[in-house]
mmCIF file of C-alpha atoms in Angstrom:
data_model
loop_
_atom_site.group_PDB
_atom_site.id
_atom_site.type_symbol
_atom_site.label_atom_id
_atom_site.label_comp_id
_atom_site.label_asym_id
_atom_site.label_seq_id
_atom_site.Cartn_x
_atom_site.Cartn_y
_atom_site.Cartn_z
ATOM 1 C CA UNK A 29 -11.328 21.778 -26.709
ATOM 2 C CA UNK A 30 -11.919 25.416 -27.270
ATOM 3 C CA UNK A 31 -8.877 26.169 -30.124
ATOM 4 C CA UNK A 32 -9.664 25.566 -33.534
ATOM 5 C CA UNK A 33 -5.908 23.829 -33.729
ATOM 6 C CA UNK A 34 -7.227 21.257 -30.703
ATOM 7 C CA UNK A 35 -9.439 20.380 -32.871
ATOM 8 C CA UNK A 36 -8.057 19.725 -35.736
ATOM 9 C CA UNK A 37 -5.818 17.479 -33.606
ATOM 10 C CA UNK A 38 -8.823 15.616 -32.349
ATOM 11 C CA UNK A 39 -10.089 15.300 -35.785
ATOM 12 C CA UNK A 40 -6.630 13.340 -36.792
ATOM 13 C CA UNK A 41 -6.949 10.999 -33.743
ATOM 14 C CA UNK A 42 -10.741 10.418 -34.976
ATOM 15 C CA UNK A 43 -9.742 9.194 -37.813
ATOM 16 C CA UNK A 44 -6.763 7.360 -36.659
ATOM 17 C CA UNK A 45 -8.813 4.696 -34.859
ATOM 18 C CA UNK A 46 -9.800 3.487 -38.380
ATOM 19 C CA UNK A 47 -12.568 3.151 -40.335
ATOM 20 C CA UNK A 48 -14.937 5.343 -42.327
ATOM 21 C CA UNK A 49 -16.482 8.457 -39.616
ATOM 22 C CA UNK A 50 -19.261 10.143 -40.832
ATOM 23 C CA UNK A 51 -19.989 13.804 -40.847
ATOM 24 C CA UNK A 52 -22.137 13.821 -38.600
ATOM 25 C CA UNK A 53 -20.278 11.754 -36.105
ATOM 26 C CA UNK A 54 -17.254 13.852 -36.324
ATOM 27 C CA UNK A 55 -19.440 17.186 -35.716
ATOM 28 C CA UNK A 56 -21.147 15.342 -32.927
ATOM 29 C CA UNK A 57 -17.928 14.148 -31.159
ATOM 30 C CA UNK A 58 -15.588 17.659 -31.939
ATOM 31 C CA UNK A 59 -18.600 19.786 -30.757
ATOM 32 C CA UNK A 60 -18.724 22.038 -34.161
ATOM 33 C CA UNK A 61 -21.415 21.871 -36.849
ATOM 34 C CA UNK A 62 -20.636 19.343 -40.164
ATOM 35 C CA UNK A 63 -19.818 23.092 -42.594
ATOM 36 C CA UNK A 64 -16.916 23.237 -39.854
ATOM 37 C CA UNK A 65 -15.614 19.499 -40.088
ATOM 38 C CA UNK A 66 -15.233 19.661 -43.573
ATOM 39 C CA UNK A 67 -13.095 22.696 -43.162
ATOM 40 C CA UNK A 68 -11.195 21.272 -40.836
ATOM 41 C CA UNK A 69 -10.227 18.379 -43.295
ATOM 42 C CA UNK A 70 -9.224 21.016 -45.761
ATOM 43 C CA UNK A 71 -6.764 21.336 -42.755
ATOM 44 C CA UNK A 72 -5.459 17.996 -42.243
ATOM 45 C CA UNK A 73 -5.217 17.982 -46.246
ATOM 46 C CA UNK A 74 -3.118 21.167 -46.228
ATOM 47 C CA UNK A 75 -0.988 19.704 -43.794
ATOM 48 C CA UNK A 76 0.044 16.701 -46.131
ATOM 49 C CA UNK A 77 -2.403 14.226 -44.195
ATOM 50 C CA UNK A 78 -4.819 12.359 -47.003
ATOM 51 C CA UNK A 79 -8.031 12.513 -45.979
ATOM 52 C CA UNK A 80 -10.424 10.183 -48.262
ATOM 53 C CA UNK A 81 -13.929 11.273 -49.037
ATOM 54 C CA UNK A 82 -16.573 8.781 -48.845
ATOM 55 C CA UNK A 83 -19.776 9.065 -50.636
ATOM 56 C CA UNK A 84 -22.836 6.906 -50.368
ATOM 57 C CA UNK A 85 -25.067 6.796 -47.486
ATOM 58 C CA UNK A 86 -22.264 5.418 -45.461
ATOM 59 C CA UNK A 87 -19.804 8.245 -46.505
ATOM 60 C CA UNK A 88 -17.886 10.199 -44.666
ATOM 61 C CA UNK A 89 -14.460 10.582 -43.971
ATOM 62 C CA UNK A 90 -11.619 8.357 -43.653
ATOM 63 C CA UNK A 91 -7.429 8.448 -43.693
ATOM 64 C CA UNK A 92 -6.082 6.916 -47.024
ATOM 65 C CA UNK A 93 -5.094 3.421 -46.718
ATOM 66 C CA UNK A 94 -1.693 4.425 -48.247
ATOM 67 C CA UNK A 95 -1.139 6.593 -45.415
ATOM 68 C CA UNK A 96 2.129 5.767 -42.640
ATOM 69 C CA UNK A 97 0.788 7.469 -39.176
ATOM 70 C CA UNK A 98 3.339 9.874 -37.559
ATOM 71 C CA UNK A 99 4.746 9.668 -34.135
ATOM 72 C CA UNK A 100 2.250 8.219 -32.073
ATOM 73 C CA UNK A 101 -0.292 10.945 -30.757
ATOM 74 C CA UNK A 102 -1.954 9.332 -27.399
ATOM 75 C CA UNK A 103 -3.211 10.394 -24.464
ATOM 76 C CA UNK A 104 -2.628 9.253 -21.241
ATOM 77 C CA UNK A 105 -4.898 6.304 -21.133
ATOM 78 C CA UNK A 106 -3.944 5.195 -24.552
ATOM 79 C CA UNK A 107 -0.403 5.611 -23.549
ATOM 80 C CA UNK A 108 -0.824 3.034 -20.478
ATOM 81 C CA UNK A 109 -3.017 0.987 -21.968
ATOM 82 C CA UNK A 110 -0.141 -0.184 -25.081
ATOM 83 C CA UNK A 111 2.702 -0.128 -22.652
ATOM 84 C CA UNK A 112 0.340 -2.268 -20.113
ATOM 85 C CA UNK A 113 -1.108 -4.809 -23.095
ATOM 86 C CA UNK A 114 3.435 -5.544 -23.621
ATOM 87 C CA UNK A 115 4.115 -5.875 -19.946
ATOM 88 C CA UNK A 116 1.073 -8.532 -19.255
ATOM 89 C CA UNK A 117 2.301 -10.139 -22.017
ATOM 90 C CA UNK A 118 6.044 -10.584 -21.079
ATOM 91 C CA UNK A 119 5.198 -11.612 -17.702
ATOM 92 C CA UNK A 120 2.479 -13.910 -18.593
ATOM 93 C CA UNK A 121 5.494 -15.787 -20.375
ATOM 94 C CA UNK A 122 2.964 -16.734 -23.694
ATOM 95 C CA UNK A 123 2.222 -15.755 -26.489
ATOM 96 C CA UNK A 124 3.955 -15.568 -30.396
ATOM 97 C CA UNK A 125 6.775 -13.353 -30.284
ATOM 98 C CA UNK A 126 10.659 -13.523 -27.541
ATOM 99 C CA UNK A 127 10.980 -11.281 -24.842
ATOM 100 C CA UNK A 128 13.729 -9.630 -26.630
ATOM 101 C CA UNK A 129 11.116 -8.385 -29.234
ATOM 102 C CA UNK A 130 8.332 -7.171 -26.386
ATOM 103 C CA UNK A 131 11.618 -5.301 -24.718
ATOM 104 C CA UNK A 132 12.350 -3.439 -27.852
ATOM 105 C CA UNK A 133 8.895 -2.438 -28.947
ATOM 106 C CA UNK A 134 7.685 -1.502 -25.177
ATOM 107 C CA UNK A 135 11.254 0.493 -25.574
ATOM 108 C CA UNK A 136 10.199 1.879 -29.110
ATOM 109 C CA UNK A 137 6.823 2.724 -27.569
ATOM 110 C CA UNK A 138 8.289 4.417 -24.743
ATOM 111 C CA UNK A 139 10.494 6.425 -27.419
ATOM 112 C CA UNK A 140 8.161 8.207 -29.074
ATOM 113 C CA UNK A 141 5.784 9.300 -26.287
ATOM 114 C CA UNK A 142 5.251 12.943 -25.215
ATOM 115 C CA UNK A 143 7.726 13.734 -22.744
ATOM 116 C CA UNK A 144 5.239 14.615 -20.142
ATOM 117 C CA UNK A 145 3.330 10.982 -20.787
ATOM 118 C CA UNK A 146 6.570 9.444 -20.738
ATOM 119 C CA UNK A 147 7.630 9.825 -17.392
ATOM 120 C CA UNK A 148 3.920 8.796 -16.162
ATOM 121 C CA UNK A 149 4.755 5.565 -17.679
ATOM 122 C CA UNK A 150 8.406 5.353 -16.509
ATOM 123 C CA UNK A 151 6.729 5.588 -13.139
ATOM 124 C CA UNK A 152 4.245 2.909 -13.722
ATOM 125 C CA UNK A 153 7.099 0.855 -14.890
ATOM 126 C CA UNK A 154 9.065 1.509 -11.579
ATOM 127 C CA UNK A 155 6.130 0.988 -9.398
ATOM 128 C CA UNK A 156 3.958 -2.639 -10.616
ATOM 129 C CA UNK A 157 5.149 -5.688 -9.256
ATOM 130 C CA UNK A 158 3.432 -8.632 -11.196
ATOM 131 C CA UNK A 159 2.890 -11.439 -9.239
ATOM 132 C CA UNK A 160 1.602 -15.259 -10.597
ATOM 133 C CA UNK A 161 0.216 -14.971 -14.335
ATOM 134 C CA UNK A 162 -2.792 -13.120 -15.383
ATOM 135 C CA UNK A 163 -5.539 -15.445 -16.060
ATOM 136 C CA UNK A 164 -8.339 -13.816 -18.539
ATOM 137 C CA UNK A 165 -11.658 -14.656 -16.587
ATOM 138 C CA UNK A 166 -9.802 -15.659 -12.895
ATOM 139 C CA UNK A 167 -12.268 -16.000 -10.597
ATOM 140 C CA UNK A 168 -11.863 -12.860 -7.909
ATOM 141 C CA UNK A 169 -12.182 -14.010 -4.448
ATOM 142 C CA UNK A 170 -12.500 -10.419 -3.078
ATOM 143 C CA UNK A 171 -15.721 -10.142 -3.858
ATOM 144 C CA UNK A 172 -18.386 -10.503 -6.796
ATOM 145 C CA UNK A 173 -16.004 -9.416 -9.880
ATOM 146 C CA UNK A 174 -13.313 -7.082 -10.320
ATOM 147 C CA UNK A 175 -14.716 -3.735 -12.108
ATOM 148 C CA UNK A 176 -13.326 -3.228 -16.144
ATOM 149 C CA UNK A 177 -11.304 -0.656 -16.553
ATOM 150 C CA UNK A 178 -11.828 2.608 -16.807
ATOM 151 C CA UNK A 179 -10.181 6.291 -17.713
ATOM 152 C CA UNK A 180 -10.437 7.202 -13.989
ATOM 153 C CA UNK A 181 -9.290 3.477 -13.078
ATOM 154 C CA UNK A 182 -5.796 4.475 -15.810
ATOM 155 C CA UNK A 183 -5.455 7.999 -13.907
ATOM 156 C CA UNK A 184 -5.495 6.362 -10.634
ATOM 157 C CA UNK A 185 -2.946 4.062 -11.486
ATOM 158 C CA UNK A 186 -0.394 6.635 -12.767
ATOM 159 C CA UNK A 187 -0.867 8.597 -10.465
ATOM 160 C CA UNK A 188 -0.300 6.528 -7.859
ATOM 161 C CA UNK A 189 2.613 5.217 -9.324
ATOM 162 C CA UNK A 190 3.866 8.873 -9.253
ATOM 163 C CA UNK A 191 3.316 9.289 -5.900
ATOM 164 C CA UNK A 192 5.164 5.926 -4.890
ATOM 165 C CA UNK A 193 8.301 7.408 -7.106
ATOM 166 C CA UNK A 194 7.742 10.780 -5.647
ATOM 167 C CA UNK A 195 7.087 9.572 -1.980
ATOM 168 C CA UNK A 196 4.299 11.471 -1.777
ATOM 169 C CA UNK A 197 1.166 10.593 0.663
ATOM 170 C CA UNK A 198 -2.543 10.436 -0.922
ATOM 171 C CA UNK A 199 -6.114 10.304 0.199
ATOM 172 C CA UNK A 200 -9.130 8.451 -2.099
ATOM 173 C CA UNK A 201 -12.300 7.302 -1.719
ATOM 174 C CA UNK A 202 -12.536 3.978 -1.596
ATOM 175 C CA UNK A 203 -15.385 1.188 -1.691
ATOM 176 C CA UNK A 204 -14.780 -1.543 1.272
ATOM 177 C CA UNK A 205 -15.443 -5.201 0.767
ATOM 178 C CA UNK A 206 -18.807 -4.713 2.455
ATOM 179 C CA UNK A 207 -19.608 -1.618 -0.010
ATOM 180 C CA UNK A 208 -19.099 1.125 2.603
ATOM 181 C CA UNK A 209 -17.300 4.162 1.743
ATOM 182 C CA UNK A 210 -14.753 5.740 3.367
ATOM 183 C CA UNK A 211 -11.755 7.572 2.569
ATOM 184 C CA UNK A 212 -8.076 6.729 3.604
ATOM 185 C CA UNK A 213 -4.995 8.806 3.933
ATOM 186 C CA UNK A 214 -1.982 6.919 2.383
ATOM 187 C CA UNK A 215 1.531 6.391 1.895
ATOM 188 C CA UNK A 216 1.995 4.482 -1.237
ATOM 189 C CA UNK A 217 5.142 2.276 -0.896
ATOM 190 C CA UNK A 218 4.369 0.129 -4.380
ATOM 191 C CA UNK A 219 1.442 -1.471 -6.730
ATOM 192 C CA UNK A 220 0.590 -5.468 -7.390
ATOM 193 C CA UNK A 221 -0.744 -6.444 -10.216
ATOM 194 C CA UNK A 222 -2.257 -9.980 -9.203
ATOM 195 C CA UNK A 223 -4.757 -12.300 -10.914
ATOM 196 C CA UNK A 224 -6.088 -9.633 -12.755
ATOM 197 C CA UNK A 225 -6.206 -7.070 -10.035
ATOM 198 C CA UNK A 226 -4.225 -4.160 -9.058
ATOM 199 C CA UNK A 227 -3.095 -3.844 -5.343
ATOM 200 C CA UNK A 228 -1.928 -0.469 -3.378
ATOM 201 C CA UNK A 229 0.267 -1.271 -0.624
ATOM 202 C CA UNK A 230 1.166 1.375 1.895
ATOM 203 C CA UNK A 231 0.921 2.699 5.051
ATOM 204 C CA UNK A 232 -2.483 3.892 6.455
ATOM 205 C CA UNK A 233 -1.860 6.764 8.160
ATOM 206 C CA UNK A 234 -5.418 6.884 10.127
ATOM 207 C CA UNK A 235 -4.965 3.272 11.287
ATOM 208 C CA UNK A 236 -0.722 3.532 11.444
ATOM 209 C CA UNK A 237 -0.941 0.077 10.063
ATOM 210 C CA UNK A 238 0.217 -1.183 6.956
ATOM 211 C CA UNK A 239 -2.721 -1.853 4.518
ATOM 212 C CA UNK A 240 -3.521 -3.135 1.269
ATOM 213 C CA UNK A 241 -5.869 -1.420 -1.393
ATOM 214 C CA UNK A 242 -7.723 -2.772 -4.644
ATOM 215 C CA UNK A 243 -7.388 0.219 -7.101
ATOM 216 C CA UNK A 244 -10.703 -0.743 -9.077
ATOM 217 C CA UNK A 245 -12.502 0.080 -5.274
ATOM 218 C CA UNK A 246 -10.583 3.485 -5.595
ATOM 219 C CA UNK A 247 -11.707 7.175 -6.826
ATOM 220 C CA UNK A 248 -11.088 11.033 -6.350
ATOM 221 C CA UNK A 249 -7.248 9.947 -6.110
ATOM 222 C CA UNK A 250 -5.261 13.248 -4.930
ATOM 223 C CA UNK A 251 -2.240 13.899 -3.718
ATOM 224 C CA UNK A 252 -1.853 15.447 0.035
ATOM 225 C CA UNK A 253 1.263 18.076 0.664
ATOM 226 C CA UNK A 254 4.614 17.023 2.061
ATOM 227 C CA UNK A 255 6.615 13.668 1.284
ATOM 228 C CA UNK A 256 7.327 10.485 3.249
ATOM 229 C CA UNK A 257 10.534 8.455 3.651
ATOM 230 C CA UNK A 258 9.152 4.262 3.055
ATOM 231 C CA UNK A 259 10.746 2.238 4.450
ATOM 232 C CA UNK A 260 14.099 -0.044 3.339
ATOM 233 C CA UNK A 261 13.061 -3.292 3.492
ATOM 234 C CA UNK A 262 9.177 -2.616 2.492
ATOM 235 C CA UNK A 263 8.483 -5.575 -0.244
ATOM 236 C CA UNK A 264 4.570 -4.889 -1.873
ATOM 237 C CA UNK A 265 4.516 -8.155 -3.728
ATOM 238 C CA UNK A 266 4.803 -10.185 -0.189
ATOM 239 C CA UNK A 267 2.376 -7.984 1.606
ATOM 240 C CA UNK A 268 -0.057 -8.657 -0.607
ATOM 241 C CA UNK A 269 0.278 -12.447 -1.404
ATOM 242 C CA UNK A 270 -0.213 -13.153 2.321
ATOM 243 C CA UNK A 271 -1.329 -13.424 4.812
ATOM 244 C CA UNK A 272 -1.482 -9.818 5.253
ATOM 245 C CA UNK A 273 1.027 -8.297 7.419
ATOM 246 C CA UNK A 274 0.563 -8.737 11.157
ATOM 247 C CA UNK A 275 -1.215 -5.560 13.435
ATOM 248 C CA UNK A 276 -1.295 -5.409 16.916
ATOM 249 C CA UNK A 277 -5.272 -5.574 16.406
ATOM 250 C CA UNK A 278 -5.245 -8.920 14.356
ATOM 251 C CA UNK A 279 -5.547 -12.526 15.404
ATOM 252 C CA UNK A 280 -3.063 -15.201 14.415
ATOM 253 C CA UNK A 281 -6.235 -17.594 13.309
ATOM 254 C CA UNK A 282 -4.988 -21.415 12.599
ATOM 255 C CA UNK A 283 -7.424 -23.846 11.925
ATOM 256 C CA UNK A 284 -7.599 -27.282 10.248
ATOM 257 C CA UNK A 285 -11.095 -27.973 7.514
ATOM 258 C CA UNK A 286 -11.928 -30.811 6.035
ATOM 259 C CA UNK A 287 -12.377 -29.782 2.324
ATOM 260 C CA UNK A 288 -10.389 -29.685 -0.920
ATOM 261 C CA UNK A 289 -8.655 -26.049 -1.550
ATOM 262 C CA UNK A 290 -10.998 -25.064 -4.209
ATOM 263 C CA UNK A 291 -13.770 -24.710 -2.069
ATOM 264 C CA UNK A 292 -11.796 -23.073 0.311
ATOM 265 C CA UNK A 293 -10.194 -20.754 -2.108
ATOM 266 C CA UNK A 294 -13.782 -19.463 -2.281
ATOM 267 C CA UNK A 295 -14.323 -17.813 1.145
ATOM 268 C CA UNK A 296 -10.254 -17.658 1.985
ATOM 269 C CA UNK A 297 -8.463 -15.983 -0.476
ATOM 270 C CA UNK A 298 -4.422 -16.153 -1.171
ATOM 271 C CA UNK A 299 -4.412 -12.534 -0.228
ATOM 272 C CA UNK A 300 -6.020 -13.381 3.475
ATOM 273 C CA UNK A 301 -4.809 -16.733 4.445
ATOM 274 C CA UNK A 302 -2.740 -19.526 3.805
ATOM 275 C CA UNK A 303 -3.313 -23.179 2.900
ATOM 276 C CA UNK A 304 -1.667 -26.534 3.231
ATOM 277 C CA UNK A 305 -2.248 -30.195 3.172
ATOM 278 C CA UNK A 306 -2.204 -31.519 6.836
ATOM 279 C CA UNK A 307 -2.793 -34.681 8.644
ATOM 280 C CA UNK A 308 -6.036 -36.155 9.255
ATOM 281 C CA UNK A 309 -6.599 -35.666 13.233
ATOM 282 C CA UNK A 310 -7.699 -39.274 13.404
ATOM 283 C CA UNK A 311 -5.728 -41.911 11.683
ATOM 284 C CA UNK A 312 -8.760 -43.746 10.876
ATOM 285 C CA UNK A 313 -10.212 -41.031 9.365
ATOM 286 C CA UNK A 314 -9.507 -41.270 5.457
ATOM 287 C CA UNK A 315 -10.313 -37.733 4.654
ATOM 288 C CA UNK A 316 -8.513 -35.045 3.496
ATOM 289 C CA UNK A 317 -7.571 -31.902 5.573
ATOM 290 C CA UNK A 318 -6.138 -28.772 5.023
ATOM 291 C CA UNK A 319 -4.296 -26.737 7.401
ATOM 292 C CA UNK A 320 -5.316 -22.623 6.979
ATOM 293 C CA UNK A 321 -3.581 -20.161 8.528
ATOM 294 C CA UNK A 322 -4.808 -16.294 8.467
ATOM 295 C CA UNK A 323 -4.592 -12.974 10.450
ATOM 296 C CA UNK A 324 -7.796 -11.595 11.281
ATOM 297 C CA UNK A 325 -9.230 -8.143 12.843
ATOM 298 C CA UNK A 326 -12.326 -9.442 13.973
ATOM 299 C CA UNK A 327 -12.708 -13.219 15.168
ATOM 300 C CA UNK A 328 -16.734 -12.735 14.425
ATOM 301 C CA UNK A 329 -15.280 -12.929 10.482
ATOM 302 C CA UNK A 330 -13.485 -15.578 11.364
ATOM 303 C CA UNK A 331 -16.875 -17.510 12.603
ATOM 304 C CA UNK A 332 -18.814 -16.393 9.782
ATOM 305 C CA UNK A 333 -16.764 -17.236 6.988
ATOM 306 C CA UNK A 334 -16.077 -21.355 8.576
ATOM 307 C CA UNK A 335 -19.684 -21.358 8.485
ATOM 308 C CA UNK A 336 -20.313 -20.067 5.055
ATOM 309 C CA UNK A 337 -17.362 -22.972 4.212
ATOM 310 C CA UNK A 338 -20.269 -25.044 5.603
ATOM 311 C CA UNK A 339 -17.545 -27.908 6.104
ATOM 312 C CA UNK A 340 -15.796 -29.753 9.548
ATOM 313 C CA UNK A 341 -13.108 -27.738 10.991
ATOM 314 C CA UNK A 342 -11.210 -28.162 14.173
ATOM 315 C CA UNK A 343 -10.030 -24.608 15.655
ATOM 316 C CA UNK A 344 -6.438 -24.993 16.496
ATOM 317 C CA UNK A 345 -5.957 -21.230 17.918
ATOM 318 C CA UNK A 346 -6.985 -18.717 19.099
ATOM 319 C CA UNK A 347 -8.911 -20.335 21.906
ATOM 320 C CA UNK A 348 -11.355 -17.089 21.793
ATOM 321 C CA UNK A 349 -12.083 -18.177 18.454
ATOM 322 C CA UNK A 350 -14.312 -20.542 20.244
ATOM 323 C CA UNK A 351 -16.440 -19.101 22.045
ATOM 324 C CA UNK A 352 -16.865 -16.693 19.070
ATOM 325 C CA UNK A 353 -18.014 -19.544 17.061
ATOM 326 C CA UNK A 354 -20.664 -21.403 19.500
ATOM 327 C CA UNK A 355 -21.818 -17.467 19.908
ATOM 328 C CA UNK A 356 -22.937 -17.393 16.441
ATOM 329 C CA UNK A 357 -24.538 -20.883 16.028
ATOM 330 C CA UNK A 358 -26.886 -19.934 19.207
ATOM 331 C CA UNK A 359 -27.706 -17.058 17.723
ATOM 332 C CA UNK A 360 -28.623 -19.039 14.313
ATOM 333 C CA UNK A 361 -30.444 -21.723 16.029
ATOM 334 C CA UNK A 362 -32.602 -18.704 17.972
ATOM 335 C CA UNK A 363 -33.364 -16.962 14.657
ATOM 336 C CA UNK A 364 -33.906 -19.847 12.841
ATOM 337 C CA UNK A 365 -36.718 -20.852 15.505
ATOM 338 C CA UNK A 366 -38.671 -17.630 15.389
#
C-alpha cells in the first residue's frame, strides 16, 4: 500500500477487528513511522469515524464503543470466509437459528459486498456441492491431516470456482498422496466440500481421464487460455463419493475382509472404495465380513494396503490380484530374513 488514502483504509480495518492497537503496532503493520499513524487518525476523525485514545502503557488506539461500522469493508478472504462460516452451517442442519434466517443474512452479506468480491462469491456459491455433514475434528483418511486454511488455500478456491462458471481450463501444483509434486492441467467441472475437505473434480487433460483433486494439496492456481464445453450429465458430488470413476487403466478390485468397517475405513476410504456387510464364506464361521469394492490403477496398492489391514480377506476378482499379492509376501518373507 503505497497511497496515503490505502492506508488510511487499512488503518480503519485495523481497528475494526477490535480491541485496543497500539502505536507501535499500527506503524509496524501500515509500514509508516508512529508521527504518521497518529496523523492518519486525525483522518479517520475528520471523516466522522471516532477514534478513542488510550493512555497507559497499554494505550493506543481503538474505535469508540458507540460506534455502528459502515458497509462491510473485506477482502477477499474475509469475504469467503463469512459467506463459508453460513453455508457450513445451513448444511450441517445444527445449530441456534432457521434456515430462513442463515438465507437472509448470507443474502444481506452478499448485499453489501464490493461488486468485484461479489461475483467471486456468487461463483463459489454456484460451484460447492456439500456432501454428508462437516464433522469438526473428522478423521481424514487421505492421508495424515487435512492442512488449515490458508489465504492462498481461499484464492484457490475462488478461483477455481470461477473457472468452473467460466469453463475455463487450469494448471496447479499439486502435492500427491505420496508427497510428490507434480503439476496437472485441468478442466474444472465442480468443487466438493466433504468431511471437512474440499474436492476438484474435472477432467485431466494429461491423463484424458476424469480425476479428483484435494484443494489443500493445491498451489500456484492459474488459469490456461481458451474455454472448455463440460459435459451434460457430469455430477462432482458422485465422482467423488465413490468409487472413483472407472479408467480404462483401473481394476474393478472386489474383495471380501474379515473386519468391522472402522478399521477398514482406515486404509479404504469412502472416496476409493465401497463397503458392505456380506456373508460369512463358511456358515460355520461366526464372524463378520464385509464385502469392499474399489477401482484401482495399480493392483501392487491393492496388495499393500490388505496387508497394512493386517486382517483375513478372500480376493474375489481380479484373479491377477493374486499373484500380485503372494508377490509381495515373498518378497516380505526374503527381507524379513536378511
Amino acid at each position: 500500500m503505497t497511497r496515503p488514502t490505502a492506508r488510511v483504509l487499512a488503518l480503519l480495518e485495523l481497528l475494526q477487528a477490535g480491541g485496543t492497537r497500539t502505536v507501535v503496532d499500527l506503524a509496524e503493520r501500515l509500514g509508516v513511522d508512529q508521527r504518521t499513524v497518529r496523523r492518519y487518525v486525525e483522518q479517520l476523525r475528520e471523516m466522522d469515524i471516532p477514534v478513542d485514545g488510550v493512555r497507559g502503557r497499554y494505550g493506543g488506539y481503538r474505535l469508540a464503543r458507540h460506534y455502528r461500522m459502515p458497509p462491510l469493508m473485506l477482502n477477499d478472504e474475509e469475504g469467503l470466509a463469512v459467506v463459508w462460516a453460513l453455508l457450513v452451517n445451513q448444511h450441517a442442519h445444527s445449530g441456534p437459528v432457521t434456515p430462513l434466517v442463515r438465507e437472509t443474512a448470507t443474502a444481506k452479506v452478499r448485499r453489501v459486498l464490493p461488486a468485484a468480491l461479489a461475483r467471486r462469491i456468487d461463483a463459489v456459491l454456484r460451484a460447492v456441492d456439500f456432501t454428508g455433514e462437516p464433522r469438526p475434528g473428522a478423521e481424514d483418511h487421505d492421508d495424515a491431516e487435512a492442512r488449515p486454511g490458508t489465504d492462498e488455500g481461499a484464492q484457490t478456491l475462488l478461483g477455481l470456482a470461477e473457472a468452473a462458471r467460466d469453463q475455463r481450463p487450469v494448471a496447479f501444483a499439486y502435492r500427491t498422496r505420496q508427497g510428490h509434486a507434480a503439476t496437472r492441467h485441468v478442466q474444472p467441472h465442480g468443487i466438493v466440500a466433504y468431511r471437512n475437505l474440499l474436492y476438484l473434480t474435472g477432467f485431466d487433460t494429461d491423463r484424458r481421464a476424469q480425476r479428483t483433486y484435494r484443494l489443500d494439496r493445491m498451489a500456484d492456481l492459474r488459469l490456461l487460455p481458451g474455454t472448455f464445453e463440460a459435459p451434460a450429465n457430469i455430477d462432482p458430488a458422485a465422482q467423488v463419493l465413490g468409487p472413483l470413476s472407472a479408467a480404462p487403466s483401473r481394476y474393478d478390485v472386489s474383495v471380501l475382509i474379515r473386519a468391522d468397517p472402522a478399521h477398514v475405513r482406515r486404509w479404504i476410504p469412502e472416496t476409493l472404495g465401497s463397503v458392505a456387510p456380506a456373508s460369512p464364506p463358511d456358515a460355520a464361521d461366526g464372524q463378520d465380513w464385509l464385502q469392499v469394492f474399489l477401482r484401482a490403477e495399480r493392483l501392487e496398492w491393492v496388495a499393500g494396503t490388505l496387508a497394512m489391514l493386517d486382517r483375513p480377506f478372500i480376493i474375489q476378482q481380479p484373479e491377477a490380484l493374486r499373484t500380485v499379492v503372494l508377490a509381495l509376501g515373498h518378497r516380505l518373507a526374503e527381507h524379513s530374513a536378511q
